[in-house]
mmCIF file of C-alpha atoms in Angstrom:
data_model
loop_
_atom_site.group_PDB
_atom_site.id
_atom_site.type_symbol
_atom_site.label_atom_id
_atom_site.label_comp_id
_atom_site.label_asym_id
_atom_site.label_seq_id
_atom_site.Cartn_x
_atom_site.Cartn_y
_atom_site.Cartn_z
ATOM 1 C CA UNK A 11 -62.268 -29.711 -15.738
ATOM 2 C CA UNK A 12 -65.805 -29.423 -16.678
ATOM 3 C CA UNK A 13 -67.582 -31.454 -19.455
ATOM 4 C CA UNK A 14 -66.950 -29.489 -22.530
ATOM 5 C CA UNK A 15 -64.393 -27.591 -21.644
ATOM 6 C CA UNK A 16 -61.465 -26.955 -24.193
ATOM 7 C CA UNK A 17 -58.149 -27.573 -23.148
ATOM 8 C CA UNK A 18 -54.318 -27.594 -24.604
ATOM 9 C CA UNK A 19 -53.393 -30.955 -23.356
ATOM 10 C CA UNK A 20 -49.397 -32.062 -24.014
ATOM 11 C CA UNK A 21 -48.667 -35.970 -23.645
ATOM 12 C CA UNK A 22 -46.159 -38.704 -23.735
ATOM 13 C CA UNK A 23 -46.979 -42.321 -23.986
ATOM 14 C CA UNK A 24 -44.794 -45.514 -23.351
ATOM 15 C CA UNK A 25 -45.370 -49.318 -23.320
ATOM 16 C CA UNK A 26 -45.261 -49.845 -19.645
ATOM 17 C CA UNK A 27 -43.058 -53.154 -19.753
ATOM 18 C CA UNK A 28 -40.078 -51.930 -21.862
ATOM 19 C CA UNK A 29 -40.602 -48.140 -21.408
ATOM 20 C CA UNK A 30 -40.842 -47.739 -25.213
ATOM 21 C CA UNK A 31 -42.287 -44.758 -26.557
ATOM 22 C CA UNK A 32 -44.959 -44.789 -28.896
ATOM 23 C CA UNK A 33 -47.033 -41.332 -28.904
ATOM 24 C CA UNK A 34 -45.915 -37.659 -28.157
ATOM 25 C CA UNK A 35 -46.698 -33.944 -27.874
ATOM 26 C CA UNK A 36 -42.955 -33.006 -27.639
ATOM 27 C CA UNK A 37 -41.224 -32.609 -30.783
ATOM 28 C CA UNK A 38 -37.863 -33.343 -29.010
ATOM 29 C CA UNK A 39 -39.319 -36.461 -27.321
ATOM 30 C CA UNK A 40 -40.370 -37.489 -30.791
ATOM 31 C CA UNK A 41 -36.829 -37.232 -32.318
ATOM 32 C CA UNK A 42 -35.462 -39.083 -29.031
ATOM 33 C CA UNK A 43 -37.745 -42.184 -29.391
ATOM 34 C CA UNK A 44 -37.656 -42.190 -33.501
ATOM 35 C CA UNK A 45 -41.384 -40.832 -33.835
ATOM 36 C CA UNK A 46 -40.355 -37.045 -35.560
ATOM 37 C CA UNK A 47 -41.942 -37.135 -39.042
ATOM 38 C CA UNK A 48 -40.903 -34.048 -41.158
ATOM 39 C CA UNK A 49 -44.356 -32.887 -41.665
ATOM 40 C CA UNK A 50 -45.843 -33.905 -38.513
ATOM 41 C CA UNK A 51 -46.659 -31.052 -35.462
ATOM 42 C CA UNK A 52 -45.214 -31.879 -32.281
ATOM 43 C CA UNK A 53 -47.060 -29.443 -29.855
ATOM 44 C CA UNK A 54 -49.899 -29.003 -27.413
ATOM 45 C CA UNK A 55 -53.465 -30.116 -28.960
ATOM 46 C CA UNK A 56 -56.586 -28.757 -28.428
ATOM 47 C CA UNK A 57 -58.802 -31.374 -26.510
ATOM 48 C CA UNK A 58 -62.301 -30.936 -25.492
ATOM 49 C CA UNK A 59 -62.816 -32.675 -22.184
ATOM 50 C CA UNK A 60 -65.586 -35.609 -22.416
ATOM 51 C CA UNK A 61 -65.736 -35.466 -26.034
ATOM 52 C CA UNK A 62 -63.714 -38.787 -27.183
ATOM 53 C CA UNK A 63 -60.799 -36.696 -28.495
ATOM 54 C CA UNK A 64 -58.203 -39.246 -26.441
ATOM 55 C CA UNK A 65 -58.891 -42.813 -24.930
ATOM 56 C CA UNK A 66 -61.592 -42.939 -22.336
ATOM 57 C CA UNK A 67 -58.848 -43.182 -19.422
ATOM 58 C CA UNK A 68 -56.931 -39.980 -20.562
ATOM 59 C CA UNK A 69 -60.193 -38.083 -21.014
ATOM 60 C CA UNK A 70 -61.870 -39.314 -17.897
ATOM 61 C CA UNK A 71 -58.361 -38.016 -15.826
ATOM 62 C CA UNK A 72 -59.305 -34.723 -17.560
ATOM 63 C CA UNK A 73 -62.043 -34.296 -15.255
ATOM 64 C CA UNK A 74 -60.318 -34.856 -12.274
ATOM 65 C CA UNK A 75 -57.448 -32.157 -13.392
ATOM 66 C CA UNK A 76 -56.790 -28.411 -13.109
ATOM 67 C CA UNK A 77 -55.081 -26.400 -14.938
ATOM 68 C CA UNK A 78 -51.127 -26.455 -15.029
ATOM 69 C CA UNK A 79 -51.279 -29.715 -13.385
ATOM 70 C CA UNK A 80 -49.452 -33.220 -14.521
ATOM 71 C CA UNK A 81 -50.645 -36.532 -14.118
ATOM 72 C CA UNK A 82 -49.456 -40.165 -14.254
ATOM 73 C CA UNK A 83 -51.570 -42.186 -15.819
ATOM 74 C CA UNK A 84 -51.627 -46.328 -15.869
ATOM 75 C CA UNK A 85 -53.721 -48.322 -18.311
ATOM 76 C CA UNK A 86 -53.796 -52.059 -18.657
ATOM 77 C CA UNK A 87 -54.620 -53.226 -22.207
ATOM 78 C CA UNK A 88 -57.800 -54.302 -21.816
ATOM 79 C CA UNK A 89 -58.750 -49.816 -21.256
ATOM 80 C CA UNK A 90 -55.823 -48.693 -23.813
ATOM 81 C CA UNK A 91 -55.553 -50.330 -27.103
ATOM 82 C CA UNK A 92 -57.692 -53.332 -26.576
ATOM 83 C CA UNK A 93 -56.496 -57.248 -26.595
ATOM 84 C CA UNK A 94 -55.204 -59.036 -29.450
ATOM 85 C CA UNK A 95 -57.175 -61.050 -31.250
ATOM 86 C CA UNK A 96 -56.307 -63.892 -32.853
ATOM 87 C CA UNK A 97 -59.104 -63.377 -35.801
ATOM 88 C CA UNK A 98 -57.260 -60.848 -36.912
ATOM 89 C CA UNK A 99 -54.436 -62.801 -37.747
ATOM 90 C CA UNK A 100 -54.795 -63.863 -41.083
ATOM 91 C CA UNK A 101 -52.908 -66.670 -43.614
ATOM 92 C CA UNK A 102 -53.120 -64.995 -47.164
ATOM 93 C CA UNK A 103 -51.618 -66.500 -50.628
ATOM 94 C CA UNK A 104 -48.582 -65.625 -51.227
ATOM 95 C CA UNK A 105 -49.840 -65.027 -55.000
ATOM 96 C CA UNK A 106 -51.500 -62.005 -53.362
ATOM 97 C CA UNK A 107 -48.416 -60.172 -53.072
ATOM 98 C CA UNK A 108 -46.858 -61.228 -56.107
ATOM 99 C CA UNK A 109 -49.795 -59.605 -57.896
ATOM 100 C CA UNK A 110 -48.949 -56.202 -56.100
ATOM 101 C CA UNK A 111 -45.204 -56.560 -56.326
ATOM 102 C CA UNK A 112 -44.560 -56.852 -53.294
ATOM 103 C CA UNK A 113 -42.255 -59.092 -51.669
ATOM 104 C CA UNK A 114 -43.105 -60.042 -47.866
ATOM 105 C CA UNK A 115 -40.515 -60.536 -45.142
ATOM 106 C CA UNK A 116 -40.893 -60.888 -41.747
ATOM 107 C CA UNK A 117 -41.714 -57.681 -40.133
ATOM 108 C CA UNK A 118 -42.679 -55.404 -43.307
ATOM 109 C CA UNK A 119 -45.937 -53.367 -42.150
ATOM 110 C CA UNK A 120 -48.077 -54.201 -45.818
ATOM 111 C CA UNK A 121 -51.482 -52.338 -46.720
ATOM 112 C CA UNK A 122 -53.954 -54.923 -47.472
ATOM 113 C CA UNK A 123 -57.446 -53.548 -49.123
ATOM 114 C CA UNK A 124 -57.117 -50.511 -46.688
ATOM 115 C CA UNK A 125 -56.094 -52.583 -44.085
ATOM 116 C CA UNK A 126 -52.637 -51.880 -42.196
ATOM 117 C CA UNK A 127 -50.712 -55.781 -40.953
ATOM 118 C CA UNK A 128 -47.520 -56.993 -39.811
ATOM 119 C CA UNK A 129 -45.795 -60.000 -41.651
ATOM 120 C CA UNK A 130 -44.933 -62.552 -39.010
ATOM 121 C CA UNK A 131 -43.823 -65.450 -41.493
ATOM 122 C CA UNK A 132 -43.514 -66.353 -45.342
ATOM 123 C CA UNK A 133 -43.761 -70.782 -45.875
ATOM 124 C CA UNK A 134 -45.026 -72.883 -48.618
ATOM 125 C CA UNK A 135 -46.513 -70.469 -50.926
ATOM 126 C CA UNK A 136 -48.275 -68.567 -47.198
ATOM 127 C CA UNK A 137 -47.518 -65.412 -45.722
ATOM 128 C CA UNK A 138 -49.515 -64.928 -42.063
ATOM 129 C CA UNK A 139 -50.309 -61.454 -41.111
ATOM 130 C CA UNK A 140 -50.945 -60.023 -38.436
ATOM 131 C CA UNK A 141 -53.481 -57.078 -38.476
ATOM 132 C CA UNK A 142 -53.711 -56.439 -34.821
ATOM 133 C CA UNK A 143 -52.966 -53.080 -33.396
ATOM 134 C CA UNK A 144 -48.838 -52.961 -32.470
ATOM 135 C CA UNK A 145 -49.922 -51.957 -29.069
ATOM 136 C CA UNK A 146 -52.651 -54.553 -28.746
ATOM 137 C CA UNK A 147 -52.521 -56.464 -25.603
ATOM 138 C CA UNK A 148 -50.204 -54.146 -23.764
ATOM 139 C CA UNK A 149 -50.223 -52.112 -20.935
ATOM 140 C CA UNK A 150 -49.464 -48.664 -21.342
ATOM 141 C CA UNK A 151 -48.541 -45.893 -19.512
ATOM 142 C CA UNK A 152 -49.173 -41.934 -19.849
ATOM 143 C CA UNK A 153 -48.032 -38.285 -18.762
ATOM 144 C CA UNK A 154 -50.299 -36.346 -19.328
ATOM 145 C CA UNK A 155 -50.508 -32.024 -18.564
ATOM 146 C CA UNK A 156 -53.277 -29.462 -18.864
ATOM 147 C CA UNK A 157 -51.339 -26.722 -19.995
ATOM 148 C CA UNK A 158 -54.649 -24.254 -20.031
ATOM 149 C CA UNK A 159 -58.271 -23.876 -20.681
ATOM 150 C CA UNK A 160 -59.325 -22.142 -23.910
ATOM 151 C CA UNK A 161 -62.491 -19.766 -23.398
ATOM 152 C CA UNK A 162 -61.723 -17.529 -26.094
ATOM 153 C CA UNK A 163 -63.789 -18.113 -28.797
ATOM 154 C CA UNK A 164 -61.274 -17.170 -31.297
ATOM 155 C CA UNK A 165 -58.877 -19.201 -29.879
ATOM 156 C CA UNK A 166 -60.729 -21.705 -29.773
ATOM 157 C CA UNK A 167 -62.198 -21.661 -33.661
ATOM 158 C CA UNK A 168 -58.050 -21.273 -34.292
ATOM 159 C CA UNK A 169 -57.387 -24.610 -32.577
ATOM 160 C CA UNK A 170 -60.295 -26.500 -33.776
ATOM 161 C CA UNK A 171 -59.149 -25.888 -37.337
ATOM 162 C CA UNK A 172 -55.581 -26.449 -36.776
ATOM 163 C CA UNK A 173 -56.250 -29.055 -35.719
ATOM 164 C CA UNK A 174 -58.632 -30.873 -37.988
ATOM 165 C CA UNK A 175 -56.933 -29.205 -41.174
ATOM 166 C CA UNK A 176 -53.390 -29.710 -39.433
ATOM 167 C CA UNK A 177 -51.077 -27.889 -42.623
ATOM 168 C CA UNK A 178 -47.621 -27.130 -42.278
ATOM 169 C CA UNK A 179 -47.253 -24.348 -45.536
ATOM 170 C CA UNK A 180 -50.620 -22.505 -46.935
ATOM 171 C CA UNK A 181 -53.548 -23.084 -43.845
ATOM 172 C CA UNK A 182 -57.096 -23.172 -43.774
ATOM 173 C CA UNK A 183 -58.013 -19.685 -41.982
ATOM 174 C CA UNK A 184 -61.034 -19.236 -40.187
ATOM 175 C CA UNK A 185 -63.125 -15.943 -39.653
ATOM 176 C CA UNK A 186 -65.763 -15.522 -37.279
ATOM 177 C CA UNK A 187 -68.415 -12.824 -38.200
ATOM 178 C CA UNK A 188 -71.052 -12.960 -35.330
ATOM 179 C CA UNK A 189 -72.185 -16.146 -35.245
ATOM 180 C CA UNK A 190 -70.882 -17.234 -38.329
ATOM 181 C CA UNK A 191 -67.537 -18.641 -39.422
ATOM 182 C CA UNK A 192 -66.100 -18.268 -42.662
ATOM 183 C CA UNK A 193 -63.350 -20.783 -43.947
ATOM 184 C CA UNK A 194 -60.830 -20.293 -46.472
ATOM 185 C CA UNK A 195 -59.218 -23.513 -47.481
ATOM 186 C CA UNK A 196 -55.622 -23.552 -49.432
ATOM 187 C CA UNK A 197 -56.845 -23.818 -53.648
ATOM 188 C CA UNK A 198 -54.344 -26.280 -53.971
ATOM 189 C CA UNK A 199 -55.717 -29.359 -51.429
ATOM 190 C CA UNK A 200 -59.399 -27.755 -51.457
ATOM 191 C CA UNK A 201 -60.497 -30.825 -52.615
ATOM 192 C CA UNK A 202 -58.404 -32.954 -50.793
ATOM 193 C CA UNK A 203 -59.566 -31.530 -47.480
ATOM 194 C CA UNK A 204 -63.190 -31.071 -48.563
ATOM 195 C CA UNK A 205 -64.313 -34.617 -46.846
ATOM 196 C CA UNK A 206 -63.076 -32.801 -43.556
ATOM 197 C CA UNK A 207 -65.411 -29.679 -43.539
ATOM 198 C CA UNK A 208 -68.692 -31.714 -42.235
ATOM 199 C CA UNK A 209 -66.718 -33.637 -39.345
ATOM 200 C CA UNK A 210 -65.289 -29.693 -38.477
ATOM 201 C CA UNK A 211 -68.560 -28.467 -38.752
ATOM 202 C CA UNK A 212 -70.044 -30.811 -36.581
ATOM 203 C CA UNK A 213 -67.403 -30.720 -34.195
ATOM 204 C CA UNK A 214 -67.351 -26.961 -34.102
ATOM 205 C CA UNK A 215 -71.082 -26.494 -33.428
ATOM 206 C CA UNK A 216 -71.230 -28.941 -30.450
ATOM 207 C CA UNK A 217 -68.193 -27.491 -29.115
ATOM 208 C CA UNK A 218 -68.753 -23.791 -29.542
ATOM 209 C CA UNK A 219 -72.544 -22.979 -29.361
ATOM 210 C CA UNK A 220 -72.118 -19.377 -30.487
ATOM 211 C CA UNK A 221 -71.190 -20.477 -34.023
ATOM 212 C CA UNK A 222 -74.512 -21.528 -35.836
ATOM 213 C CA UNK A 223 -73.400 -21.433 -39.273
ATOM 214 C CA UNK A 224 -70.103 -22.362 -41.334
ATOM 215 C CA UNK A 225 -69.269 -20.894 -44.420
ATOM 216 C CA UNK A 226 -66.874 -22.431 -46.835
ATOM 217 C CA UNK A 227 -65.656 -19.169 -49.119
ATOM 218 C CA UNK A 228 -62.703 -18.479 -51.649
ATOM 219 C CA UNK A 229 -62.023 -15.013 -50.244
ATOM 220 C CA UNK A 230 -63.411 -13.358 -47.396
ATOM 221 C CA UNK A 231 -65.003 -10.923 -49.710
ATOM 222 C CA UNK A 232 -66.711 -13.800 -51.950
ATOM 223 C CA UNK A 233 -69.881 -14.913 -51.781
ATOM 224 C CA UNK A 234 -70.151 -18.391 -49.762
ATOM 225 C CA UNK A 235 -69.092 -21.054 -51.752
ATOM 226 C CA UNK A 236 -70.640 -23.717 -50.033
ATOM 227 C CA UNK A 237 -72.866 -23.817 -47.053
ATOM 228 C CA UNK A 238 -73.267 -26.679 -43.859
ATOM 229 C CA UNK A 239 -76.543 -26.590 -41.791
#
């Protein structure tokens, strides 16, 4: 695949000594390994080839792929999730947790100041946490299709905002008018989303050249309602 080039990729991932799975496409997969969230998707995403939308040794096989084809993919730590580092292992007071009501045990995932760890032991008053990534210093394997190539423009403004405003019930609906596209957000998480709309926009116009403009509008009769450059 060229540079660029929009594709629907599906995927399965799995720790490559115990076979674990820790990432999928396939919403049946998902279930299988524990993964299935309620309000998750489980389906092929849109992936633009080159662009950083998966780690560099899934988007580099891109390039060497055609469409409809399947590929194996090996990648030792060092290329997937990075090492572990012992920095990021961290002793904090236990006092810490008292003050947010929380009470650590071994193995309860905490959210410290934004920060997502793993208690690995509670002693004298301590509690050590460990902030690395789960997959951190493990080698991990990948199956990886491309299950087309998207040159439709309106398919591929439909992807791009499915996938960055991902909603299972009301959706953000895009409308292309020449060489601009209008977007309706739900009313309800407008400003919840809102912090998306310049990534999108971004995204969008590096992707899809024939879009110059985005217009964020209440109805597709409205006036814009707000305006990115």
């Amino acid at each position: 695949m060229k540079e660029k080039a929009m594709v629907l990729v599906e995927f399965t991932g799995t720790v490559t000594d115990t076979g674990r799975v820790f990432d999928t496409t396939n919403e049946q997969t998902a279930k299988d390994a524990q993964l299935y969230r309620e309000n998750a998707i489980f389906k092929p995403i849109p992936v633009v080839v080159g662009n950083g939308d998966l780690l560099k040794g899934l988007d580099d096989a891109l390039k060497g792929m055609k469409e409809k084809e399947t590929k194996k993919i090996h990648l030792e730590a060092k290329d997937a999730f990075g090492e572990r580092k012992s920095e990021l292992i961290v002793v904090v007071p236990l006092q810490e947790f008292t003050n947010r009501k929380i009470r650590p045990v071994p193995g309860l995932i905490v959210d410290l100041n934004g920060q997502y760890g793993k208690v690995q032991t509670v002693s004298g008053g301590r509690v050590r946490v460990d902030f690395n990534s789960d997959l951190a210093g493990k080698d991990v394997d990948y199956e990886i299709k491309i299950n087309k190539e998207v040159k439709d423009v309106n398919e591929k403004v439909a992807l791009m905002t499915e996938k960055f405003f991902p909603l299972k019930k009301e959706k953000a609906i895009p409308k292309l008018e020449k060489d601009v596209l209008k977007l309706k957000l739900p009313k309800e998480l407008a400003a919840q989303i809102a912090p998306l709309v310049e990534p999108f926009t971004k995204v969008l116009k590096e992707t899809i050249p024939e879009i110059k403009k985005v217009e964020i509008v209440e109805s597709f009769d409205a006036k814009p309602k707000k305006e990115k450059k």
